[in-house]
């Protein structure tokens, strides 16, 4: 008589479970360790004022990195967010003369359109996301320069306006952009983990062909994540303009690399199909702590942040590769 017992299901071993745990929460552990060491080494690091500075400076990158996380989980990349961020700031400052709503709606509309165009080109024409979003980077920066007449015009935000308060106001010691960043992360987390759209996003990032066979709307999902990335980059740029009281044209250069670094440091795989928003937030804060520590040292200039961040990113990618192999090989 044939054996009808089901085949035993393989269960993860101790090494696999440990590797998965490190991959998911390694950024948080390093963040806590780094903050503890910095607090002991620099008395001013752990003060409330310094904590506020780290939080407010990290909030704009966090909003951009949130959109980047969705894109990378889907198996894509968005190199346009730095230029879109700067463009959103200039458009917001320009429209702030007409009030709060125009200052927010104009950059969201234009930046969202840029993101949607990127998504359509990636999803419908099968063009590489690297090439499409690189063109978006150049196009958004060119539009920015055209609006400001090669950077010679600077649009100022009216003092005391509601839009300026949005960027400069505080609540319980922290600026409004910090709470906005936390709110969009909370909403993004619910979408990613508690909705069918979020689960479909992981499926598309894991395997587009398998997702198509499952009947998932792959093209629509891709367009949506690039649209979201453009919207969030525009929102971050608008909030930054409100805080600075002007649309600064030179901002955003290299921001896309910082966002990608934060996402990868947070445990999201560049190949797609896996990642968490909590990890991205830890990655953003870790980059903020590194920058703050360099400022605390005093004898080092800001360029060392790029050196340290780049070296740390290499270590993280190597570690992710090793941990991934550990989870596959038993």
PDB file of C-alpha atoms in Angstrom:
ATOM      1  CA  UNK A   1       0.000   0.000   0.000  1.00  0.00           C
ATOM      2  CA  UNK A   2       1.355   3.409  -0.958  1.00  0.00           C
ATOM      3  CA  UNK A   3       2.487   5.717   1.793  1.00  0.00           C
ATOM      4  CA  UNK A   4      -0.132   8.480   2.089  1.00  0.00           C
ATOM      5  CA  UNK A   5       1.592  10.408   4.853  1.00  0.00           C
ATOM      6  CA  UNK A   6       2.472  13.974   3.800  1.00  0.00           C
ATOM      7  CA  UNK A   7       6.113  14.767   3.346  1.00  0.00           C
ATOM      8  CA  UNK A   8       7.647  16.431   6.391  1.00  0.00           C
ATOM      9  CA  UNK A   9       7.798  20.201   6.141  1.00  0.00           C
ATOM     10  CA  UNK A  10      11.266  21.669   6.447  1.00  0.00           C
ATOM     11  CA  UNK A  11      11.576  23.976   9.408  1.00  0.00           C
ATOM     12  CA  UNK A  12      14.150  26.728   9.670  1.00  0.00           C
ATOM     13  CA  UNK A  13      17.174  25.833  11.722  1.00  0.00           C
ATOM     14  CA  UNK A  14      18.663  27.930  14.488  1.00  0.00           C
ATOM     15  CA  UNK A  15      21.254  29.502  12.188  1.00  0.00           C
ATOM     16  CA  UNK A  16      18.587  30.412   9.632  1.00  0.00           C
ATOM     17  CA  UNK A  17      16.364  31.993  12.260  1.00  0.00           C
ATOM     18  CA  UNK A  18      19.288  33.977  13.643  1.00  0.00           C
ATOM     19  CA  UNK A  19      20.261  35.170  10.161  1.00  0.00           C
ATOM     20  CA  UNK A  20      16.694  36.261   9.420  1.00  0.00           C
ATOM     21  CA  UNK A  21      16.506  38.089  12.759  1.00  0.00           C
ATOM     22  CA  UNK A  22      19.737  39.972  12.109  1.00  0.00           C
ATOM     23  CA  UNK A  23      18.610  40.886   8.599  1.00  0.00           C
ATOM     24  CA  UNK A  24      15.315  42.307   9.868  1.00  0.00           C
ATOM     25  CA  UNK A  25      16.523  44.078  13.015  1.00  0.00           C
ATOM     26  CA  UNK A  26      20.251  44.622  12.477  1.00  0.00           C
ATOM     27  CA  UNK A  27      19.798  48.337  11.668  1.00  0.00           C
ATOM     28  CA  UNK A  28      17.913  48.902  14.928  1.00  0.00           C
ATOM     29  CA  UNK A  29      20.632  47.170  16.943  1.00  0.00           C
ATOM     30  CA  UNK A  30      23.388  49.217  15.296  1.00  0.00           C
ATOM     31  CA  UNK A  31      21.351  52.414  15.772  1.00  0.00           C
ATOM     32  CA  UNK A  32      20.901  51.785  19.495  1.00  0.00           C
ATOM     33  CA  UNK A  33      24.556  50.824  19.924  1.00  0.00           C
ATOM     34  CA  UNK A  34      25.760  53.860  17.977  1.00  0.00           C
ATOM     35  CA  UNK A  35      23.518  56.222  19.944  1.00  0.00           C
ATOM     36  CA  UNK A  36      24.708  54.748  23.237  1.00  0.00           C
ATOM     37  CA  UNK A  37      28.384  55.101  22.284  1.00  0.00           C
ATOM     38  CA  UNK A  38      27.849  58.662  21.008  1.00  0.00           C
ATOM     39  CA  UNK A  39      26.022  59.631  24.204  1.00  0.00           C
ATOM     40  CA  UNK A  40      28.946  58.407  26.284  1.00  0.00           C
ATOM     41  CA  UNK A  41      31.566  60.058  24.094  1.00  0.00           C
ATOM     42  CA  UNK A  42      29.846  63.418  23.565  1.00  0.00           C
ATOM     43  CA  UNK A  43      27.883  64.924  26.478  1.00  0.00           C
ATOM     44  CA  UNK A  44      25.858  67.165  24.165  1.00  0.00           C
ATOM     45  CA  UNK A  45      24.740  64.287  21.934  1.00  0.00           C
ATOM     46  CA  UNK A  46      21.999  63.007  24.223  1.00  0.00           C
ATOM     47  CA  UNK A  47      20.438  66.403  24.943  1.00  0.00           C
ATOM     48  CA  UNK A  48      16.869  67.181  23.926  1.00  0.00           C
ATOM     49  CA  UNK A  49      17.973  69.957  21.587  1.00  0.00           C
ATOM     50  CA  UNK A  50      20.367  67.658  19.743  1.00  0.00           C
ATOM     51  CA  UNK A  51      17.742  64.923  19.543  1.00  0.00           C
ATOM     52  CA  UNK A  52      15.376  67.452  18.016  1.00  0.00           C
ATOM     53  CA  UNK A  53      18.013  68.475  15.473  1.00  0.00           C
ATOM     54  CA  UNK A  54      18.585  64.869  14.408  1.00  0.00           C
ATOM     55  CA  UNK A  55      14.848  64.244  14.134  1.00  0.00           C
ATOM     56  CA  UNK A  56      14.045  67.347  12.090  1.00  0.00           C
ATOM     57  CA  UNK A  57      16.999  66.875   9.737  1.00  0.00           C
ATOM     58  CA  UNK A  58      16.115  63.211   9.247  1.00  0.00           C
ATOM     59  CA  UNK A  59      12.396  63.803   8.667  1.00  0.00           C
ATOM     60  CA  UNK A  60      12.784  65.034   5.067  1.00  0.00           C
ATOM     61  CA  UNK A  61      15.025  62.124   4.063  1.00  0.00           C
ATOM     62  CA  UNK A  62      12.650  59.747   5.850  1.00  0.00           C
ATOM     63  CA  UNK A  63       9.693  60.833   3.696  1.00  0.00           C
ATOM     64  CA  UNK A  64      11.729  60.384   0.512  1.00  0.00           C
ATOM     65  CA  UNK A  65      13.098  57.027   1.713  1.00  0.00           C
ATOM     66  CA  UNK A  66       9.559  55.812   2.407  1.00  0.00           C
ATOM     67  CA  UNK A  67       8.685  56.117  -1.270  1.00  0.00           C
ATOM     68  CA  UNK A  68      12.031  54.589  -2.231  1.00  0.00           C
ATOM     69  CA  UNK A  69      11.269  51.567  -0.028  1.00  0.00           C
ATOM     70  CA  UNK A  70       8.076  50.833  -1.933  1.00  0.00           C
ATOM     71  CA  UNK A  71       9.910  51.165  -5.250  1.00  0.00           C
ATOM     72  CA  UNK A  72      12.791  48.891  -4.237  1.00  0.00           C
ATOM     73  CA  UNK A  73      10.468  46.257  -2.753  1.00  0.00           C
ATOM     74  CA  UNK A  74       8.736  46.174  -6.157  1.00  0.00           C
ATOM     75  CA  UNK A  75      12.111  45.398  -7.757  1.00  0.00           C
ATOM     76  CA  UNK A  76      12.759  48.900  -9.131  1.00  0.00           C
ATOM     77  CA  UNK A  77      14.851  51.962  -8.372  1.00  0.00           C
ATOM     78  CA  UNK A  78      14.115  55.706  -8.487  1.00  0.00           C
ATOM     79  CA  UNK A  79      17.050  58.011  -9.165  1.00  0.00           C
ATOM     80  CA  UNK A  80      14.867  61.057  -9.786  1.00  0.00           C
ATOM     81  CA  UNK A  81      13.835  61.756  -6.179  1.00  0.00           C
ATOM     82  CA  UNK A  82      16.677  64.194  -5.423  1.00  0.00           C
ATOM     83  CA  UNK A  83      15.776  66.504  -8.309  1.00  0.00           C
ATOM     84  CA  UNK A  84      12.052  66.044  -7.653  1.00  0.00           C
ATOM     85  CA  UNK A  85      12.664  67.004  -4.013  1.00  0.00           C
ATOM     86  CA  UNK A  86      14.370  70.246  -5.061  1.00  0.00           C
ATOM     87  CA  UNK A  87      11.687  70.967  -7.666  1.00  0.00           C
ATOM     88  CA  UNK A  88       8.948  70.419  -5.082  1.00  0.00           C
ATOM     89  CA  UNK A  89      10.592  72.946  -2.771  1.00  0.00           C
ATOM     90  CA  UNK A  90      10.813  75.619  -5.464  1.00  0.00           C
ATOM     91  CA  UNK A  91       7.212  75.073  -6.598  1.00  0.00           C
ATOM     92  CA  UNK A  92       5.968  75.197  -3.011  1.00  0.00           C
ATOM     93  CA  UNK A  93       7.824  78.438  -2.285  1.00  0.00           C
ATOM     94  CA  UNK A  94       6.501  79.944  -5.534  1.00  0.00           C
ATOM     95  CA  UNK A  95       2.878  79.004  -4.746  1.00  0.00           C
ATOM     96  CA  UNK A  96       3.071  79.956  -1.047  1.00  0.00           C
ATOM     97  CA  UNK A  97       2.077  83.530  -1.930  1.00  0.00           C
ATOM     98  CA  UNK A  98      -1.440  82.201  -2.542  1.00  0.00           C
ATOM     99  CA  UNK A  99      -1.747  80.255   0.706  1.00  0.00           C
ATOM    100  CA  UNK A 100      -1.158  76.890   2.318  1.00  0.00           C
ATOM    101  CA  UNK A 101      -3.184  74.681  -0.033  1.00  0.00           C
ATOM    102  CA  UNK A 102      -1.615  75.940  -3.294  1.00  0.00           C
ATOM    103  CA  UNK A 103       1.839  75.624  -1.699  1.00  0.00           C
ATOM    104  CA  UNK A 104       1.165  71.939  -1.067  1.00  0.00           C
ATOM    105  CA  UNK A 105      -0.997  71.019  -4.059  1.00  0.00           C
ATOM    106  CA  UNK A 106       1.230  72.458  -6.801  1.00  0.00           C
ATOM    107  CA  UNK A 107       4.382  70.472  -5.899  1.00  0.00           C
ATOM    108  CA  UNK A 108       2.343  67.333  -5.222  1.00  0.00           C
ATOM    109  CA  UNK A 109       0.630  67.588  -8.620  1.00  0.00           C
ATOM    110  CA  UNK A 110       3.812  68.231 -10.621  1.00  0.00           C
ATOM    111  CA  UNK A 111       6.026  65.791  -8.710  1.00  0.00           C
ATOM    112  CA  UNK A 112       3.314  63.139  -8.719  1.00  0.00           C
ATOM    113  CA  UNK A 113       3.025  63.545 -12.489  1.00  0.00           C
ATOM    114  CA  UNK A 114       6.777  63.028 -12.888  1.00  0.00           C
ATOM    115  CA  UNK A 115       6.557  59.882 -10.772  1.00  0.00           C
ATOM    116  CA  UNK A 116       3.584  58.614 -12.766  1.00  0.00           C
ATOM    117  CA  UNK A 117       5.424  59.153 -16.071  1.00  0.00           C
ATOM    118  CA  UNK A 118       8.392  57.221 -14.688  1.00  0.00           C
ATOM    119  CA  UNK A 119       6.055  54.417 -13.666  1.00  0.00           C
ATOM    120  CA  UNK A 120       4.299  54.235 -17.027  1.00  0.00           C
ATOM    121  CA  UNK A 121       7.597  54.084 -18.910  1.00  0.00           C
ATOM    122  CA  UNK A 122       8.955  51.368 -16.598  1.00  0.00           C
ATOM    123  CA  UNK A 123       5.772  49.303 -16.528  1.00  0.00           C
ATOM    124  CA  UNK A 124       4.452  49.682 -20.071  1.00  0.00           C
ATOM    125  CA  UNK A 125       7.587  49.931 -22.202  1.00  0.00           C
ATOM    126  CA  UNK A 126       9.742  47.594 -20.105  1.00  0.00           C
ATOM    127  CA  UNK A 127      12.536  50.156 -20.111  1.00  0.00           C
ATOM    128  CA  UNK A 128      15.100  49.742 -17.298  1.00  0.00           C
ATOM    129  CA  UNK A 129      14.112  51.744 -14.232  1.00  0.00           C
ATOM    130  CA  UNK A 130      17.685  52.996 -13.923  1.00  0.00           C
ATOM    131  CA  UNK A 131      17.536  54.685 -17.346  1.00  0.00           C
ATOM    132  CA  UNK A 132      13.981  55.991 -16.974  1.00  0.00           C
ATOM    133  CA  UNK A 133      14.507  57.583 -13.572  1.00  0.00           C
ATOM    134  CA  UNK A 134      17.912  58.937 -14.569  1.00  0.00           C
ATOM    135  CA  UNK A 135      16.095  60.767 -17.363  1.00  0.00           C
ATOM    136  CA  UNK A 136      13.571  61.906 -14.743  1.00  0.00           C
ATOM    137  CA  UNK A 137      16.415  63.243 -12.614  1.00  0.00           C
ATOM    138  CA  UNK A 138      17.748  65.308 -15.508  1.00  0.00           C
ATOM    139  CA  UNK A 139      14.295  66.448 -16.589  1.00  0.00           C
ATOM    140  CA  UNK A 140      13.210  67.581 -13.121  1.00  0.00           C
ATOM    141  CA  UNK A 141      16.494  69.421 -12.565  1.00  0.00           C
ATOM    142  CA  UNK A 142      16.142  71.085 -15.972  1.00  0.00           C
ATOM    143  CA  UNK A 143      12.588  72.185 -15.202  1.00  0.00           C
ATOM    144  CA  UNK A 144      13.795  73.554 -11.875  1.00  0.00           C
ATOM    145  CA  UNK A 145      16.488  75.627 -13.586  1.00  0.00           C
ATOM    146  CA  UNK A 146      14.031  76.872 -16.203  1.00  0.00           C
ATOM    147  CA  UNK A 147      11.567  78.049 -13.539  1.00  0.00           C
ATOM    148  CA  UNK A 148      14.276  79.864 -11.582  1.00  0.00           C
ATOM    149  CA  UNK A 149      16.112  81.242 -14.662  1.00  0.00           C
ATOM    150  CA  UNK A 150      19.198  79.100 -14.096  1.00  0.00           C
ATOM    151  CA  UNK A 151      18.956  79.593 -10.339  1.00  0.00           C
ATOM    152  CA  UNK A 152      19.057  83.389 -10.444  1.00  0.00           C
ATOM    153  CA  UNK A 153      15.525  83.691  -8.979  1.00  0.00           C
ATOM    154  CA  UNK A 154      14.807  82.635  -5.409  1.00  0.00           C
ATOM    155  CA  UNK A 155      11.198  82.350  -4.286  1.00  0.00           C
ATOM    156  CA  UNK A 156      10.609  83.289  -0.655  1.00  0.00           C
ATOM    157  CA  UNK A 157       7.920  81.990   1.669  1.00  0.00           C
ATOM    158  CA  UNK A 158       5.949  84.832   3.327  1.00  0.00           C
ATOM    159  CA  UNK A 159       6.917  85.193   6.976  1.00  0.00           C
ATOM    160  CA  UNK A 160       4.234  84.209   9.437  1.00  0.00           C
ATOM    161  CA  UNK A 161       2.178  82.406   6.796  1.00  0.00           C
ATOM    162  CA  UNK A 162       0.447  79.116   7.537  1.00  0.00           C
ATOM    163  CA  UNK A 163       2.826  77.366   5.154  1.00  0.00           C
ATOM    164  CA  UNK A 164       5.872  78.744   7.004  1.00  0.00           C
ATOM    165  CA  UNK A 165       4.358  77.579  10.296  1.00  0.00           C
ATOM    166  CA  UNK A 166       3.978  74.075   8.857  1.00  0.00           C
ATOM    167  CA  UNK A 167       7.734  73.863   8.422  1.00  0.00           C
ATOM    168  CA  UNK A 168       8.888  75.873  11.435  1.00  0.00           C
ATOM    169  CA  UNK A 169       6.274  75.218  14.108  1.00  0.00           C
ATOM    170  CA  UNK A 170       6.917  72.820  16.973  1.00  0.00           C
ATOM    171  CA  UNK A 171       4.824  70.555  19.161  1.00  0.00           C
ATOM    172  CA  UNK A 172       6.219  69.035  22.356  1.00  0.00           C
ATOM    173  CA  UNK A 173       9.707  70.055  21.313  1.00  0.00           C
ATOM    174  CA  UNK A 174       9.637  68.534  17.824  1.00  0.00           C
ATOM    175  CA  UNK A 175       8.882  70.223  14.518  1.00  0.00           C
ATOM    176  CA  UNK A 176       5.747  69.477  12.529  1.00  0.00           C
ATOM    177  CA  UNK A 177       7.747  67.741   9.739  1.00  0.00           C
ATOM    178  CA  UNK A 178       8.759  65.068  12.271  1.00  0.00           C
ATOM    179  CA  UNK A 179       5.125  64.252  13.042  1.00  0.00           C
ATOM    180  CA  UNK A 180       4.208  64.328   9.356  1.00  0.00           C
ATOM    181  CA  UNK A 181       7.025  61.870   8.626  1.00  0.00           C
ATOM    182  CA  UNK A 182       5.845  59.554  11.413  1.00  0.00           C
ATOM    183  CA  UNK A 183       2.264  59.788  10.155  1.00  0.00           C
ATOM    184  CA  UNK A 184       3.147  58.827   6.581  1.00  0.00           C
ATOM    185  CA  UNK A 185       5.318  55.982   7.877  1.00  0.00           C
ATOM    186  CA  UNK A 186       2.431  54.705   9.977  1.00  0.00           C
ATOM    187  CA  UNK A 187       0.069  54.871   7.018  1.00  0.00           C
ATOM    188  CA  UNK A 188       2.648  53.280   4.738  1.00  0.00           C
ATOM    189  CA  UNK A 189       3.167  50.456   7.221  1.00  0.00           C
ATOM    190  CA  UNK A 190      -0.555  49.719   7.293  1.00  0.00           C
ATOM    191  CA  UNK A 191      -0.705  49.641   3.503  1.00  0.00           C
ATOM    192  CA  UNK A 192       2.371  47.445   3.202  1.00  0.00           C
ATOM    193  CA  UNK A 193       1.480  44.883   5.847  1.00  0.00           C
ATOM    194  CA  UNK A 194      -2.305  44.977   6.211  1.00  0.00           C
ATOM    195  CA  UNK A 195      -3.646  45.377   2.694  1.00  0.00           C
ATOM    196  CA  UNK A 196      -3.822  43.258  -0.426  1.00  0.00           C
ATOM    197  CA  UNK A 197      -1.929  45.954  -2.319  1.00  0.00           C
ATOM    198  CA  UNK A 198       1.015  45.639   0.047  1.00  0.00           C
ATOM    199  CA  UNK A 199       1.140  41.879  -0.265  1.00  0.00           C
ATOM    200  CA  UNK A 200       0.888  42.164  -4.045  1.00  0.00           C
ATOM    201  CA  UNK A 201       3.856  44.526  -3.963  1.00  0.00           C
ATOM    202  CA  UNK A 202       6.014  41.873  -2.299  1.00  0.00           C
ATOM    203  CA  UNK A 203       4.856  39.325  -4.859  1.00  0.00           C
ATOM    204  CA  UNK A 204       5.772  41.583  -7.789  1.00  0.00           C
ATOM    205  CA  UNK A 205       9.201  42.262  -6.309  1.00  0.00           C
ATOM    206  CA  UNK A 206       9.788  38.566  -5.705  1.00  0.00           C
ATOM    207  CA  UNK A 207       8.907  37.492  -9.245  1.00  0.00           C
ATOM    208  CA  UNK A 208       7.035  39.488 -11.877  1.00  0.00           C
ATOM    209  CA  UNK A 209       6.280  36.395 -13.925  1.00  0.00           C
ATOM    210  CA  UNK A 210       4.834  34.537 -10.949  1.00  0.00           C
ATOM    211  CA  UNK A 211       2.812  37.612  -9.966  1.00  0.00           C
ATOM    212  CA  UNK A 212       1.378  37.822 -13.498  1.00  0.00           C
ATOM    213  CA  UNK A 213       0.431  34.151 -13.417  1.00  0.00           C
ATOM    214  CA  UNK A 214      -1.343  34.810 -10.124  1.00  0.00           C
ATOM    215  CA  UNK A 215      -3.441  37.434 -11.885  1.00  0.00           C
ATOM    216  CA  UNK A 216      -1.926  40.436 -10.125  1.00  0.00           C
ATOM    217  CA  UNK A 217      -1.988  43.803 -11.937  1.00  0.00           C
ATOM    218  CA  UNK A 218       1.813  44.110 -12.199  1.00  0.00           C
ATOM    219  CA  UNK A 219       1.848  47.213 -14.399  1.00  0.00           C
ATOM    220  CA  UNK A 220      -0.634  49.074 -12.204  1.00  0.00           C
ATOM    221  CA  UNK A 221       1.339  48.245  -9.064  1.00  0.00           C
ATOM    222  CA  UNK A 222       4.572  49.521 -10.630  1.00  0.00           C
ATOM    223  CA  UNK A 223       2.948  52.755 -11.782  1.00  0.00           C
ATOM    224  CA  UNK A 224       1.494  53.249  -8.304  1.00  0.00           C
ATOM    225  CA  UNK A 225       4.812  52.914  -6.472  1.00  0.00           C
ATOM    226  CA  UNK A 226       6.583  55.377  -8.764  1.00  0.00           C
ATOM    227  CA  UNK A 227       3.673  57.785  -8.431  1.00  0.00           C
ATOM    228  CA  UNK A 228       3.930  57.447  -4.651  1.00  0.00           C
ATOM    229  CA  UNK A 229       7.683  58.032  -4.765  1.00  0.00           C
ATOM    230  CA  UNK A 230       7.195  61.269  -6.724  1.00  0.00           C
ATOM    231  CA  UNK A 231       4.446  62.474  -4.402  1.00  0.00           C
ATOM    232  CA  UNK A 232       6.513  61.847  -1.272  1.00  0.00           C
ATOM    233  CA  UNK A 233       9.624  63.487  -2.731  1.00  0.00           C
ATOM    234  CA  UNK A 234       7.511  66.530  -3.613  1.00  0.00           C
ATOM    235  CA  UNK A 235       5.983  66.601  -0.125  1.00  0.00           C
ATOM    236  CA  UNK A 236       9.420  66.424   1.505  1.00  0.00           C
ATOM    237  CA  UNK A 237      10.658  69.233  -0.730  1.00  0.00           C
ATOM    238  CA  UNK A 238       7.663  71.395   0.134  1.00  0.00           C
ATOM    239  CA  UNK A 239       8.149  70.873   3.872  1.00  0.00           C
ATOM    240  CA  UNK A 240      11.837  71.678   3.543  1.00  0.00           C
ATOM    241  CA  UNK A 241      11.021  74.899   1.697  1.00  0.00           C
ATOM    242  CA  UNK A 242       8.602  75.840   4.468  1.00  0.00           C
ATOM    243  CA  UNK A 243      11.305  75.284   7.046  1.00  0.00           C
ATOM    244  CA  UNK A 244      13.940  77.253   5.125  1.00  0.00           C
ATOM    245  CA  UNK A 245      11.420  79.954   4.081  1.00  0.00           C
ATOM    246  CA  UNK A 246      12.607  79.682   0.469  1.00  0.00           C
ATOM    247  CA  UNK A 247      12.953  77.359  -2.476  1.00  0.00           C
ATOM    248  CA  UNK A 248      16.665  76.564  -2.610  1.00  0.00           C
ATOM    249  CA  UNK A 249      17.674  75.346  -6.066  1.00  0.00           C
ATOM    250  CA  UNK A 250      20.915  73.601  -5.095  1.00  0.00           C
ATOM    251  CA  UNK A 251      19.308  71.168  -2.657  1.00  0.00           C
ATOM    252  CA  UNK A 252      18.633  67.509  -3.390  1.00  0.00           C
ATOM    253  CA  UNK A 253      21.921  66.685  -5.131  1.00  0.00           C
ATOM    254  CA  UNK A 254      22.767  63.130  -4.069  1.00  0.00           C
ATOM    255  CA  UNK A 255      19.591  62.771  -1.996  1.00  0.00           C
ATOM    256  CA  UNK A 256      18.552  59.762  -4.057  1.00  0.00           C
ATOM    257  CA  UNK A 257      21.751  57.988  -2.988  1.00  0.00           C
ATOM    258  CA  UNK A 258      21.105  58.779   0.676  1.00  0.00           C
ATOM    259  CA  UNK A 259      17.574  57.414   0.327  1.00  0.00           C
ATOM    260  CA  UNK A 260      18.777  54.207  -1.321  1.00  0.00           C
ATOM    261  CA  UNK A 261      21.470  53.818   1.351  1.00  0.00           C
ATOM    262  CA  UNK A 262      18.918  54.238   4.158  1.00  0.00           C
ATOM    263  CA  UNK A 263      16.582  51.688   2.578  1.00  0.00           C
ATOM    264  CA  UNK A 264      19.318  49.100   2.064  1.00  0.00           C
ATOM    265  CA  UNK A 265      20.819  49.678   5.512  1.00  0.00           C
ATOM    266  CA  UNK A 266      17.338  49.079   6.904  1.00  0.00           C
ATOM    267  CA  UNK A 267      17.309  45.554   5.477  1.00  0.00           C
ATOM    268  CA  UNK A 268      15.365  45.976   2.233  1.00  0.00           C
ATOM    269  CA  UNK A 269      16.885  43.833  -0.505  1.00  0.00           C
ATOM    270  CA  UNK A 270      17.930  45.629  -3.695  1.00  0.00           C
ATOM    271  CA  UNK A 271      16.642  42.684  -5.732  1.00  0.00           C
ATOM    272  CA  UNK A 272      13.141  43.328  -4.396  1.00  0.00           C
ATOM    273  CA  UNK A 273      10.541  41.200  -2.685  1.00  0.00           C
ATOM    274  CA  UNK A 274      11.565  41.890   0.936  1.00  0.00           C
ATOM    275  CA  UNK A 275      11.796  44.889   3.220  1.00  0.00           C
ATOM    276  CA  UNK A 276      10.241  46.802   6.106  1.00  0.00           C
ATOM    277  CA  UNK A 277       9.430  50.446   6.715  1.00  0.00           C
ATOM    278  CA  UNK A 278      10.624  50.199  10.309  1.00  0.00           C
ATOM    279  CA  UNK A 279      14.014  49.125   8.993  1.00  0.00           C
ATOM    280  CA  UNK A 280      14.084  52.079   6.603  1.00  0.00           C
ATOM    281  CA  UNK A 281      13.295  54.467   9.461  1.00  0.00           C
ATOM    282  CA  UNK A 282      16.165  52.976  11.474  1.00  0.00           C
ATOM    283  CA  UNK A 283      18.441  53.376   8.444  1.00  0.00           C
ATOM    284  CA  UNK A 284      17.485  57.055   8.102  1.00  0.00           C
ATOM    285  CA  UNK A 285      18.096  57.705  11.790  1.00  0.00           C
ATOM    286  CA  UNK A 286      21.405  55.861  11.650  1.00  0.00           C
ATOM    287  CA  UNK A 287      22.600  58.118   8.827  1.00  0.00           C
ATOM    288  CA  UNK A 288      21.409  61.090  10.877  1.00  0.00           C
ATOM    289  CA  UNK A 289      23.371  59.899  13.906  1.00  0.00           C
ATOM    290  CA  UNK A 290      26.506  59.426  11.786  1.00  0.00           C
ATOM    291  CA  UNK A 291      26.220  62.972  10.447  1.00  0.00           C
ATOM    292  CA  UNK A 292      25.611  64.360  13.921  1.00  0.00           C
ATOM    293  CA  UNK A 293      28.580  62.516  15.405  1.00  0.00           C
ATOM    294  CA  UNK A 294      30.825  63.902  12.658  1.00  0.00           C
ATOM    295  CA  UNK A 295      29.556  67.382  13.529  1.00  0.00           C
ATOM    296  CA  UNK A 296      30.211  66.680  17.208  1.00  0.00           C
ATOM    297  CA  UNK A 297      33.838  65.781  16.500  1.00  0.00           C
ATOM    298  CA  UNK A 298      34.353  69.208  14.972  1.00  0.00           C
ATOM    299  CA  UNK A 299      37.685  68.505  13.289  1.00  0.00           C
ATOM    300  CA  UNK A 300      35.957  66.613  10.447  1.00  0.00           C
ATOM    301  CA  UNK A 301      33.918  68.268   7.704  1.00  0.00           C
ATOM    302  CA  UNK A 302      30.635  67.040   6.285  1.00  0.00           C
ATOM    303  CA  UNK A 303      32.315  65.212   3.388  1.00  0.00           C
ATOM    304  CA  UNK A 304      33.383  62.512   5.842  1.00  0.00           C
ATOM    305  CA  UNK A 305      29.728  61.582   6.236  1.00  0.00           C
ATOM    306  CA  UNK A 306      29.690  60.309   2.653  1.00  0.00           C
ATOM    307  CA  UNK A 307      32.850  58.299   3.281  1.00  0.00           C
ATOM    308  CA  UNK A 308      31.470  56.713   6.450  1.00  0.00           C
ATOM    309  CA  UNK A 309      28.017  56.133   4.952  1.00  0.00           C
ATOM    310  CA  UNK A 310      29.509  54.544   1.829  1.00  0.00           C
ATOM    311  CA  UNK A 311      31.751  52.243   3.834  1.00  0.00           C
ATOM    312  CA  UNK A 312      28.862  51.288   6.088  1.00  0.00           C
ATOM    313  CA  UNK A 313      26.659  50.581   3.070  1.00  0.00           C
ATOM    314  CA  UNK A 314      29.251  48.201   1.617  1.00  0.00           C
ATOM    315  CA  UNK A 315      29.402  46.335   4.912  1.00  0.00           C
ATOM    316  CA  UNK A 316      25.600  46.079   5.014  1.00  0.00           C
ATOM    317  CA  UNK A 317      25.327  44.765   1.442  1.00  0.00           C
ATOM    318  CA  UNK A 318      28.030  42.150   2.081  1.00  0.00           C
ATOM    319  CA  UNK A 319      26.270  41.152   5.305  1.00  0.00           C
ATOM    320  CA  UNK A 320      22.917  40.896   3.513  1.00  0.00           C
ATOM    321  CA  UNK A 321      24.446  38.651   0.861  1.00  0.00           C
ATOM    322  CA  UNK A 322      25.931  36.368   3.506  1.00  0.00           C
ATOM    323  CA  UNK A 323      22.716  36.272   5.542  1.00  0.00           C
ATOM    324  CA  UNK A 324      20.681  35.499   2.436  1.00  0.00           C
ATOM    325  CA  UNK A 325      22.931  32.551   1.622  1.00  0.00           C
ATOM    326  CA  UNK A 326      22.737  31.364   5.195  1.00  0.00           C
ATOM    327  CA  UNK A 327      18.939  31.300   5.030  1.00  0.00           C
ATOM    328  CA  UNK A 328      18.949  29.324   1.762  1.00  0.00           C
ATOM    329  CA  UNK A 329      21.578  26.758   2.721  1.00  0.00           C
ATOM    330  CA  UNK A 330      20.864  24.351   5.534  1.00  0.00           C
TER     331      UNK A 330
END
